Short mmCIF file of N, CA and C in Angstrom, two decimals:
data_model
loop_
_atom_site.label_atom_id
_atom_site.label_comp_id
_atom_site.label_asym_id
_atom_site.label_seq_id
_atom_site.Cartn_x
_atom_site.Cartn_y
_atom_site.Cartn_z
N UNK A 327 0.88 -1.30 0.14
CA UNK A 327 0.01 0.06 0.04
C UNK A 327 0.88 1.18 -0.02
N UNK A 328 0.59 2.25 -0.76
CA UNK A 328 1.46 3.38 -1.05
C UNK A 328 1.07 4.28 0.36
N UNK A 329 2.16 4.84 0.80
CA UNK A 329 2.11 5.73 1.84
C UNK A 329 2.06 7.18 1.33
N UNK A 330 1.25 8.02 2.04
CA UNK A 330 1.13 9.39 1.79
C UNK A 330 2.12 10.19 2.58
N UNK A 331 2.89 10.84 2.00
CA UNK A 331 3.99 11.55 2.74
C UNK A 331 3.89 13.03 2.28
N UNK A 332 3.72 13.98 3.42
CA UNK A 332 3.75 15.44 3.18
C UNK A 332 5.33 15.73 3.55
N UNK A 333 5.83 16.69 2.60
CA UNK A 333 7.13 17.00 2.61
C UNK A 333 7.32 18.47 2.40
N UNK A 334 7.95 19.23 3.24
CA UNK A 334 8.07 20.66 3.04
C UNK A 334 9.38 21.22 3.68
N UNK A 335 9.88 22.32 2.89
CA UNK A 335 11.08 23.08 3.43
C UNK A 335 10.36 24.15 4.47
N UNK A 336 10.77 24.25 5.67
CA UNK A 336 10.26 25.32 6.37
C UNK A 336 10.91 26.72 6.29
N UNK A 337 10.64 27.22 4.96
CA UNK A 337 11.28 28.33 4.43
C UNK A 337 10.32 28.98 3.49
N UNK A 338 10.43 30.36 3.32
CA UNK A 338 9.73 30.89 2.33
C UNK A 338 10.43 31.38 0.93
N UNK A 339 11.58 30.74 1.04
CA UNK A 339 12.51 30.90 -0.15
C UNK A 339 12.05 30.18 -1.35
N UNK A 340 11.86 30.93 -2.55
CA UNK A 340 11.49 30.14 -3.57
C UNK A 340 12.35 29.09 -4.17
N UNK A 341 13.73 29.28 -3.98
CA UNK A 341 14.67 28.28 -4.24
C UNK A 341 15.16 27.55 -2.98
N UNK A 342 14.34 27.22 -1.98
CA UNK A 342 14.70 26.62 -0.81
C UNK A 342 15.53 25.39 -0.98
N UNK A 343 16.76 25.39 -0.42
CA UNK A 343 17.53 24.06 -0.32
C UNK A 343 16.71 23.18 0.63
N UNK A 344 16.15 23.55 1.57
CA UNK A 344 15.44 22.82 2.56
C UNK A 344 14.18 22.08 2.00
N UNK A 345 13.46 22.85 1.01
CA UNK A 345 12.24 22.16 0.28
C UNK A 345 13.00 20.96 -0.59
N UNK A 346 13.95 21.32 -1.14
CA UNK A 346 14.72 20.34 -2.14
C UNK A 346 15.12 19.12 -1.13
N UNK A 347 15.70 19.46 -0.05
CA UNK A 347 16.22 18.51 0.81
C UNK A 347 14.93 17.45 1.45
N UNK A 348 13.90 18.10 1.75
CA UNK A 348 12.60 17.38 2.19
C UNK A 348 12.10 16.42 1.07
N UNK A 349 12.14 16.95 -0.16
CA UNK A 349 11.54 16.22 -1.30
C UNK A 349 12.68 15.07 -1.62
N UNK A 350 14.04 15.26 -1.46
CA UNK A 350 14.82 14.18 -1.57
C UNK A 350 14.54 13.06 -0.56
N UNK A 351 14.28 13.39 0.64
CA UNK A 351 14.10 12.56 1.77
C UNK A 351 12.87 11.63 1.42
N UNK A 352 11.76 12.29 0.95
CA UNK A 352 10.50 11.81 0.68
C UNK A 352 10.66 10.77 -0.48
N UNK A 353 11.28 11.06 -1.35
CA UNK A 353 11.80 10.19 -2.54
C UNK A 353 12.48 9.08 -2.21
N UNK A 354 13.14 8.87 -1.10
CA UNK A 354 13.84 7.76 -0.75
C UNK A 354 12.87 6.57 -0.06
N UNK A 355 11.49 7.08 -0.13
CA UNK A 355 10.61 5.94 0.45
C UNK A 355 9.99 5.26 -0.64
N UNK A 356 10.12 3.94 -0.76
CA UNK A 356 9.38 3.22 -1.78
C UNK A 356 8.06 3.27 -1.81
N UNK A 357 7.48 3.41 -2.87
CA UNK A 357 5.90 3.44 -3.12
C UNK A 357 5.25 4.51 -2.42
N UNK A 358 5.98 5.67 -2.13
CA UNK A 358 5.32 6.87 -1.53
C UNK A 358 4.49 7.68 -2.52
N UNK A 359 3.51 8.32 -2.15
CA UNK A 359 2.80 9.46 -2.90
C UNK A 359 3.20 10.68 -2.02
N UNK A 360 4.00 11.57 -2.71
CA UNK A 360 4.56 12.73 -2.16
C UNK A 360 3.58 13.99 -2.53
N UNK A 361 3.44 14.72 -1.23
CA UNK A 361 2.77 15.90 -1.54
C UNK A 361 3.87 16.99 -0.95
N UNK A 362 4.49 17.47 -1.91
CA UNK A 362 5.41 18.58 -1.66
C UNK A 362 4.88 19.91 -1.53
N UNK A 363 4.83 20.44 -0.40
CA UNK A 363 4.10 21.70 -0.04
C UNK A 363 5.23 22.89 -0.09
N UNK A 364 4.71 24.08 -0.51
CA UNK A 364 5.43 25.19 -0.39
C UNK A 364 4.82 26.21 0.59
N UNK A 365 5.58 26.57 1.50
CA UNK A 365 5.01 27.63 2.51
C UNK A 365 4.55 28.86 1.86
N UNK A 366 4.89 29.36 0.69
CA UNK A 366 4.46 30.44 0.07
C UNK A 366 2.89 30.27 -0.40
N UNK A 367 2.47 29.01 -0.54
CA UNK A 367 1.04 28.72 -0.85
C UNK A 367 0.25 29.01 0.37
N UNK A 368 0.80 29.15 1.51
CA UNK A 368 0.06 29.21 2.78
C UNK A 368 0.33 30.57 3.56
N UNK A 369 0.45 31.55 2.63
CA UNK A 369 0.89 32.89 3.47
C UNK A 369 -0.37 33.41 4.01
N UNK A 370 -0.31 33.79 5.42
CA UNK A 370 -1.32 34.38 6.21
C UNK A 370 -0.84 35.52 6.89
N UNK A 371 -2.00 36.19 7.43
CA UNK A 371 -1.63 37.44 8.35
C UNK A 371 -0.75 36.88 9.45
N UNK A 372 0.04 37.78 10.17
CA UNK A 372 0.83 37.39 11.32
C UNK A 372 -0.21 36.90 12.35
N UNK A 373 0.05 35.96 12.91
CA UNK A 373 -0.79 35.59 13.92
C UNK A 373 -0.93 36.40 15.16
N UNK A 374 -2.15 36.51 15.68
CA UNK A 374 -2.32 37.36 16.89
C UNK A 374 -3.66 36.88 17.36
N UNK A 375 -3.95 36.97 18.70
CA UNK A 375 -5.29 36.69 19.15
C UNK A 375 -6.26 37.68 18.57
N UNK A 376 -5.78 39.01 18.62
CA UNK A 376 -6.73 39.96 18.12
C UNK A 376 -7.16 39.62 16.72
N UNK A 377 -6.23 39.35 15.87
CA UNK A 377 -6.54 38.91 14.48
C UNK A 377 -7.62 37.68 14.32
N UNK A 378 -7.32 36.60 15.19
CA UNK A 378 -8.16 35.60 15.28
C UNK A 378 -9.63 36.10 15.82
N UNK A 379 -9.70 36.75 16.68
CA UNK A 379 -11.02 37.22 17.30
C UNK A 379 -11.82 37.96 16.16
N UNK A 380 -11.08 38.82 15.48
CA UNK A 380 -11.54 39.77 14.54
C UNK A 380 -11.94 39.06 13.24
N UNK A 381 -11.11 38.03 12.75
CA UNK A 381 -11.14 37.60 11.34
C UNK A 381 -11.38 35.97 11.25
N UNK A 382 -11.19 35.43 12.56
CA UNK A 382 -11.22 33.99 12.65
C UNK A 382 -9.85 33.37 12.04
N UNK A 383 -9.74 32.07 12.15
CA UNK A 383 -8.52 31.27 11.56
C UNK A 383 -8.68 31.42 9.99
N UNK A 384 -7.69 31.65 9.41
CA UNK A 384 -7.60 31.67 7.88
C UNK A 384 -7.97 30.47 7.39
N UNK A 385 -8.44 30.41 6.19
CA UNK A 385 -8.85 29.26 5.38
C UNK A 385 -7.53 28.44 5.01
N UNK A 386 -6.47 29.16 4.75
CA UNK A 386 -5.22 28.59 4.30
C UNK A 386 -4.89 27.65 5.60
N UNK A 387 -4.96 27.93 6.69
CA UNK A 387 -4.51 27.30 7.90
C UNK A 387 -5.31 25.99 7.97
N UNK A 388 -6.52 25.90 7.71
CA UNK A 388 -7.32 24.72 7.65
C UNK A 388 -6.83 23.83 6.48
N UNK A 389 -6.59 24.38 5.33
CA UNK A 389 -5.90 23.76 4.27
C UNK A 389 -4.68 23.03 4.49
N UNK A 390 -3.75 23.75 5.18
CA UNK A 390 -2.44 23.16 5.73
C UNK A 390 -2.73 22.05 6.43
N UNK A 391 -3.49 22.15 7.61
CA UNK A 391 -3.70 21.24 8.43
C UNK A 391 -4.48 20.09 7.82
N UNK A 392 -5.25 20.29 6.93
CA UNK A 392 -5.94 19.01 6.15
C UNK A 392 -4.80 18.18 5.47
N UNK A 393 -3.85 18.85 4.85
CA UNK A 393 -2.71 18.14 4.13
C UNK A 393 -1.97 17.21 5.17
N UNK A 394 -1.87 17.76 6.55
CA UNK A 394 -1.21 16.85 7.36
C UNK A 394 -2.12 15.80 7.84
N UNK A 395 -3.41 15.89 7.98
CA UNK A 395 -4.32 15.00 8.41
C UNK A 395 -4.29 13.86 7.26
N UNK A 396 -4.31 14.12 6.04
CA UNK A 396 -4.38 13.24 5.02
C UNK A 396 -3.13 12.21 4.94
N UNK A 397 -2.01 12.68 5.58
CA UNK A 397 -0.82 12.00 5.23
C UNK A 397 -0.61 10.68 6.27
N UNK A 398 0.30 9.86 5.85
CA UNK A 398 0.89 8.99 6.74
C UNK A 398 2.06 9.18 7.37
N UNK A 399 2.82 10.30 7.00
CA UNK A 399 3.98 10.71 7.53
C UNK A 399 4.40 12.15 7.07
N UNK A 400 5.10 12.81 7.99
CA UNK A 400 5.65 14.21 7.65
C UNK A 400 6.99 14.42 7.70
N UNK A 401 7.52 14.93 6.56
CA UNK A 401 8.99 15.40 6.64
C UNK A 401 9.08 16.76 6.49
N UNK A 402 9.83 17.44 7.41
CA UNK A 402 10.05 18.87 7.43
C UNK A 402 11.48 19.12 7.53
N UNK A 403 11.95 19.94 6.63
CA UNK A 403 13.49 20.37 6.66
C UNK A 403 13.34 21.99 6.90
N UNK A 404 14.21 22.29 8.12
CA UNK A 404 14.17 23.54 8.68
C UNK A 404 15.34 24.33 8.19
N UNK A 405 14.86 25.52 7.64
CA UNK A 405 15.96 26.37 7.26
C UNK A 405 16.13 27.44 8.70
N UNK A 406 17.34 27.89 8.75
CA UNK A 406 17.64 28.72 10.10
C UNK A 406 17.76 30.27 9.74
N UNK A 407 17.02 30.90 10.48
CA UNK A 407 17.05 32.41 10.51
C UNK A 407 17.34 32.85 11.86
N UNK A 408 18.55 33.47 11.99
CA UNK A 408 19.08 34.00 13.26
C UNK A 408 19.06 33.14 14.44
N UNK A 409 19.31 31.77 14.11
CA UNK A 409 19.50 30.70 15.09
C UNK A 409 18.13 30.12 15.48
N UNK A 410 17.25 30.36 14.79
CA UNK A 410 15.75 29.71 15.08
C UNK A 410 15.02 29.28 13.59
N UNK A 411 14.02 28.75 13.77
CA UNK A 411 13.24 28.46 12.53
C UNK A 411 12.75 29.68 12.18
N UNK A 412 12.16 29.68 10.80
CA UNK A 412 11.82 30.92 10.08
C UNK A 412 10.35 31.54 10.61
N UNK A 413 10.28 32.70 10.55
CA UNK A 413 8.91 33.32 10.78
C UNK A 413 7.85 32.86 9.99
N UNK A 414 8.17 32.40 8.66
CA UNK A 414 7.03 31.70 7.79
C UNK A 414 6.64 30.54 8.45
N UNK A 415 7.58 29.61 8.83
CA UNK A 415 7.02 28.41 9.57
C UNK A 415 6.23 28.67 11.07
N UNK A 416 7.01 29.66 11.61
CA UNK A 416 6.38 29.89 12.99
C UNK A 416 4.89 30.39 12.98
N UNK A 417 4.63 31.26 11.90
CA UNK A 417 3.28 31.81 11.68
C UNK A 417 2.30 30.75 11.37
N UNK A 418 2.78 29.89 10.39
CA UNK A 418 1.77 28.75 9.95
C UNK A 418 1.68 27.79 11.27
N UNK A 419 2.78 27.52 11.97
CA UNK A 419 2.53 26.77 13.11
C UNK A 419 1.61 27.19 14.12
N UNK A 420 1.78 28.66 14.47
CA UNK A 420 0.82 29.37 15.33
C UNK A 420 -0.50 29.17 14.83
N UNK A 421 -0.83 29.37 13.71
CA UNK A 421 -2.29 29.42 13.24
C UNK A 421 -2.86 28.05 13.26
N UNK A 422 -2.04 26.90 12.89
CA UNK A 422 -2.57 25.61 12.85
C UNK A 422 -2.67 25.05 14.18
N UNK A 423 -1.98 25.57 15.20
CA UNK A 423 -2.11 25.08 16.52
C UNK A 423 -3.42 25.53 17.17
N UNK A 424 -4.04 26.55 16.59
CA UNK A 424 -5.34 27.01 17.10
C UNK A 424 -6.57 26.23 16.58
N UNK A 425 -6.29 25.41 15.59
CA UNK A 425 -7.48 24.44 15.13
C UNK A 425 -7.76 23.21 15.91
N UNK A 426 -6.57 22.65 16.40
CA UNK A 426 -6.81 21.44 17.11
C UNK A 426 -5.57 21.35 18.17
N UNK A 427 -5.77 20.69 19.21
CA UNK A 427 -4.76 20.70 20.25
C UNK A 427 -3.63 19.94 19.77
N UNK A 428 -3.95 18.70 19.13
CA UNK A 428 -2.72 17.83 18.53
C UNK A 428 -2.55 18.45 17.15
N UNK A 429 -1.40 19.13 17.09
CA UNK A 429 -1.05 19.96 15.96
C UNK A 429 -0.74 18.97 14.54
N UNK A 430 0.13 18.02 14.98
CA UNK A 430 0.65 17.17 13.84
C UNK A 430 0.00 15.79 13.82
N UNK A 431 -1.16 15.79 14.53
CA UNK A 431 -1.93 14.40 14.56
C UNK A 431 -1.25 13.29 15.07
N UNK A 432 -0.17 13.41 15.71
CA UNK A 432 0.70 12.33 16.15
C UNK A 432 1.31 11.66 14.98
N UNK A 433 1.30 12.11 14.00
CA UNK A 433 1.77 11.27 12.54
C UNK A 433 3.39 11.11 12.89
N UNK A 434 3.88 10.07 12.29
CA UNK A 434 5.39 9.84 12.25
C UNK A 434 5.99 11.04 11.39
N UNK A 435 7.07 11.55 12.10
CA UNK A 435 7.69 12.71 11.44
C UNK A 435 9.34 12.34 11.32
N UNK A 436 9.80 13.06 10.30
CA UNK A 436 11.35 13.06 10.10
C UNK A 436 11.69 14.56 9.96
N UNK A 437 12.32 14.99 10.86
CA UNK A 437 12.76 16.35 11.05
C UNK A 437 14.28 16.58 10.38
N UNK A 438 14.42 17.42 9.58
CA UNK A 438 15.70 17.67 8.89
C UNK A 438 16.08 19.04 8.89
N UNK A 439 17.43 19.39 8.59
CA UNK A 439 17.69 20.88 8.41
C UNK A 439 19.03 20.65 7.57
N UNK A 440 19.16 21.82 6.86
CA UNK A 440 20.43 22.01 6.01
C UNK A 440 20.65 23.43 5.81
N UNK A 441 21.79 23.71 5.48
CA UNK A 441 22.28 25.12 5.15
C UNK A 441 23.63 25.05 4.33
N UNK A 442 24.03 26.25 3.87
CA UNK A 442 25.44 26.14 3.29
C UNK A 442 26.40 26.26 4.29
N UNK A 443 26.18 26.35 5.53
CA UNK A 443 27.13 26.46 6.59
C UNK A 443 27.45 25.29 7.27
N UNK A 444 28.53 25.31 7.99
CA UNK A 444 29.06 24.21 8.67
C UNK A 444 28.14 23.47 9.83
N UNK A 445 27.25 24.22 10.35
CA UNK A 445 26.23 23.84 11.32
C UNK A 445 24.98 23.16 10.79
N UNK A 446 24.75 23.42 9.54
CA UNK A 446 23.53 22.84 8.79
C UNK A 446 22.21 23.16 9.37
N UNK A 447 21.99 24.30 10.04
CA UNK A 447 20.72 24.64 10.43
C UNK A 447 20.27 23.98 11.78
N UNK A 448 21.43 23.51 12.39
CA UNK A 448 21.25 22.62 13.63
C UNK A 448 20.63 23.32 14.76
N UNK A 449 20.77 24.66 14.92
CA UNK A 449 20.07 25.24 16.04
C UNK A 449 18.47 25.38 15.87
N UNK A 450 18.10 25.56 14.47
CA UNK A 450 16.72 25.59 14.22
C UNK A 450 16.14 24.15 14.36
N UNK A 451 16.91 23.18 14.05
CA UNK A 451 16.51 21.70 14.12
C UNK A 451 16.17 21.27 15.53
N UNK A 452 17.09 21.69 16.53
CA UNK A 452 17.09 21.53 17.79
C UNK A 452 15.73 22.06 18.43
N UNK A 453 15.67 23.50 18.18
CA UNK A 453 14.44 24.15 18.51
C UNK A 453 13.15 23.61 18.18
N UNK A 454 13.01 23.19 16.72
CA UNK A 454 11.88 22.48 16.31
C UNK A 454 11.62 21.14 16.82
N UNK A 455 12.62 20.40 17.03
CA UNK A 455 12.42 19.15 17.73
C UNK A 455 12.02 19.22 19.14
N UNK A 456 12.55 20.03 19.78
CA UNK A 456 12.16 20.31 21.18
C UNK A 456 10.61 20.66 21.28
N UNK A 457 10.22 21.38 20.40
CA UNK A 457 8.80 21.77 20.37
C UNK A 457 7.87 20.64 20.03
N UNK A 458 8.23 20.17 18.76
CA UNK A 458 7.32 19.27 18.04
C UNK A 458 7.32 17.88 18.72
N UNK A 459 8.31 17.53 19.29
CA UNK A 459 8.38 16.22 20.01
C UNK A 459 7.55 16.19 21.21
N UNK A 460 7.17 17.31 21.77
CA UNK A 460 6.52 17.40 23.10
C UNK A 460 5.05 16.65 22.78
N UNK A 461 4.77 15.48 23.50
CA UNK A 461 3.46 14.88 23.43
C UNK A 461 3.35 13.84 22.21
N UNK A 462 4.40 14.00 21.33
CA UNK A 462 4.34 13.09 20.15
C UNK A 462 4.72 11.67 20.56
N UNK A 463 3.75 10.60 20.41
CA UNK A 463 4.25 9.24 20.85
C UNK A 463 5.25 8.52 20.15
N UNK A 464 5.60 9.09 19.03
CA UNK A 464 6.54 8.36 18.09
C UNK A 464 7.90 8.81 18.44
N UNK A 465 8.95 8.01 18.04
CA UNK A 465 10.35 8.43 18.11
C UNK A 465 10.46 9.32 16.78
N UNK A 466 11.04 10.46 16.91
CA UNK A 466 11.10 11.32 15.81
C UNK A 466 12.51 11.42 15.46
N UNK A 467 13.02 10.73 14.31
CA UNK A 467 14.33 11.00 14.01
C UNK A 467 14.54 12.41 13.51
N UNK A 468 15.89 12.85 13.64
CA UNK A 468 16.37 14.19 13.13
C UNK A 468 17.64 14.14 12.50
N UNK A 469 17.95 14.91 11.52
CA UNK A 469 19.13 14.95 10.84
C UNK A 469 19.48 16.19 10.16
N UNK A 470 20.66 16.61 10.47
CA UNK A 470 21.14 17.97 9.93
C UNK A 470 22.30 17.81 8.86
N UNK A 471 22.19 18.41 7.73
CA UNK A 471 23.32 18.14 6.82
C UNK A 471 23.94 19.58 6.62
N UNK A 472 25.31 19.66 7.05
CA UNK A 472 25.93 20.93 6.97
C UNK A 472 26.41 21.01 5.40
N UNK A 473 26.88 22.26 5.16
CA UNK A 473 27.56 22.59 3.75
C UNK A 473 26.76 21.93 2.74
N UNK A 474 25.60 22.19 2.52
CA UNK A 474 24.71 21.65 1.56
C UNK A 474 25.27 21.45 0.11
N UNK A 475 26.06 22.53 -0.29
CA UNK A 475 26.35 22.49 -1.63
C UNK A 475 27.63 21.58 -1.80
N UNK A 476 28.27 21.27 -0.83
CA UNK A 476 29.41 20.48 -0.83
C UNK A 476 28.98 19.13 -0.49
N UNK A 477 27.93 18.80 0.13
CA UNK A 477 27.51 17.47 0.61
C UNK A 477 26.43 16.87 -0.04
N UNK A 478 25.81 17.70 -1.03
CA UNK A 478 24.54 17.25 -1.73
C UNK A 478 24.55 17.38 -3.20
N UNK A 479 24.00 16.45 -3.94
CA UNK A 479 24.14 16.48 -5.47
C UNK A 479 22.71 16.18 -5.82
N UNK A 480 22.18 17.06 -6.67
CA UNK A 480 20.86 16.96 -7.07
C UNK A 480 20.40 15.58 -7.63
N UNK A 481 21.32 15.02 -8.40
CA UNK A 481 21.09 13.55 -8.95
C UNK A 481 21.24 12.42 -7.95
N UNK A 482 22.33 12.60 -7.22
CA UNK A 482 22.59 11.31 -6.33
C UNK A 482 22.45 11.65 -5.05
N UNK A 483 21.93 12.74 -4.39
CA UNK A 483 21.68 13.06 -3.04
C UNK A 483 22.88 13.23 -2.19
N UNK A 484 22.97 12.72 -1.00
CA UNK A 484 23.96 13.09 -0.06
C UNK A 484 25.16 12.32 -0.49
N UNK A 485 26.35 13.16 -0.72
CA UNK A 485 27.59 12.61 -1.30
C UNK A 485 28.49 12.18 -0.17
N UNK A 486 28.49 12.68 0.90
CA UNK A 486 29.40 12.43 2.03
C UNK A 486 29.00 11.05 2.63
N UNK A 487 29.91 10.13 2.61
CA UNK A 487 29.63 8.64 3.04
C UNK A 487 29.08 8.65 4.51
N UNK A 488 29.72 9.40 5.33
CA UNK A 488 29.24 9.26 6.85
C UNK A 488 27.81 9.83 6.95
N UNK A 489 27.68 11.12 6.38
CA UNK A 489 26.36 11.67 6.49
C UNK A 489 25.25 10.84 5.71
N UNK A 490 25.63 10.29 4.66
CA UNK A 490 24.81 9.39 3.92
C UNK A 490 24.21 8.14 4.85
N UNK A 491 25.30 7.54 5.36
CA UNK A 491 24.88 6.46 6.42
C UNK A 491 24.04 6.83 7.53
N UNK A 492 24.32 8.02 8.19
CA UNK A 492 23.66 8.46 9.30
C UNK A 492 22.16 8.71 8.77
N UNK A 493 21.89 9.43 7.74
CA UNK A 493 20.69 9.76 7.06
C UNK A 493 19.95 8.37 6.86
N UNK A 494 20.56 7.46 6.08
CA UNK A 494 19.77 6.35 5.76
C UNK A 494 19.27 5.56 7.05
N UNK A 495 20.16 5.44 8.11
CA UNK A 495 19.67 4.83 9.37
C UNK A 495 18.48 5.53 10.00
N UNK A 496 18.55 6.91 9.94
CA UNK A 496 17.27 7.57 10.47
C UNK A 496 16.17 7.45 9.70
N UNK A 497 16.39 7.63 8.42
CA UNK A 497 15.26 7.29 7.42
C UNK A 497 14.50 6.06 7.71
N UNK A 498 15.33 4.90 8.11
CA UNK A 498 14.60 3.56 8.29
C UNK A 498 13.82 3.64 9.49
N UNK A 499 14.18 4.45 10.56
CA UNK A 499 13.36 4.61 11.73
C UNK A 499 11.90 5.26 11.43
N UNK A 500 11.99 6.25 10.44
CA UNK A 500 10.79 6.97 10.06
C UNK A 500 9.92 5.98 9.12
N UNK A 501 10.66 5.32 8.28
CA UNK A 501 9.77 4.45 7.47
C UNK A 501 9.28 3.36 8.34
N UNK A 502 9.99 2.84 9.45
CA UNK A 502 9.25 1.66 10.33
C UNK A 502 8.05 2.56 11.02
N UNK A 503 8.07 3.81 11.31
CA UNK A 503 7.20 4.41 12.13
C UNK A 503 5.75 4.58 11.30
N UNK A 504 6.07 4.70 9.94
CA UNK A 504 4.82 4.91 8.96
C UNK A 504 4.26 3.50 8.63
N UNK A 505 4.78 2.48 9.04
CA UNK A 505 4.17 1.12 8.46
C UNK A 505 3.18 0.80 9.43
#
């Protein structure tokens, strides 16, 4: 049976390497139907209680949340802005958290990050993991790929053997969780 995987880069960059990386990860899953989302398709007003009271929860928040609900697993690759995840992701996260208490439906998740720097977005990944893993009953594997342009090839994927081995081991955990 085909598994439905939602994948996205937690970035608003049109040429997001994190979107590319999340798609790469999803393509490694045999017989997966991949829903590659772009945060730009879910641009909403900045979250505030006042905005919610005045206008309600935006329709796009419900659409984003429905994509999560329909999936068997979720892959997110986090871009790092000033040591944290992006405002674009945070805003969507804030809005969808207002819809239901269990934001990610306790779906199996694989959290990633990458950047062109030597830390590979590790700070954003740690912050995201600490928040997203709270209350999730699954083991949530996480992987950071540093120096994206040196360690990744569009055709072959992760080129560094050590990083490739670590990624593959963590991917197996995610796949086991979605079965």
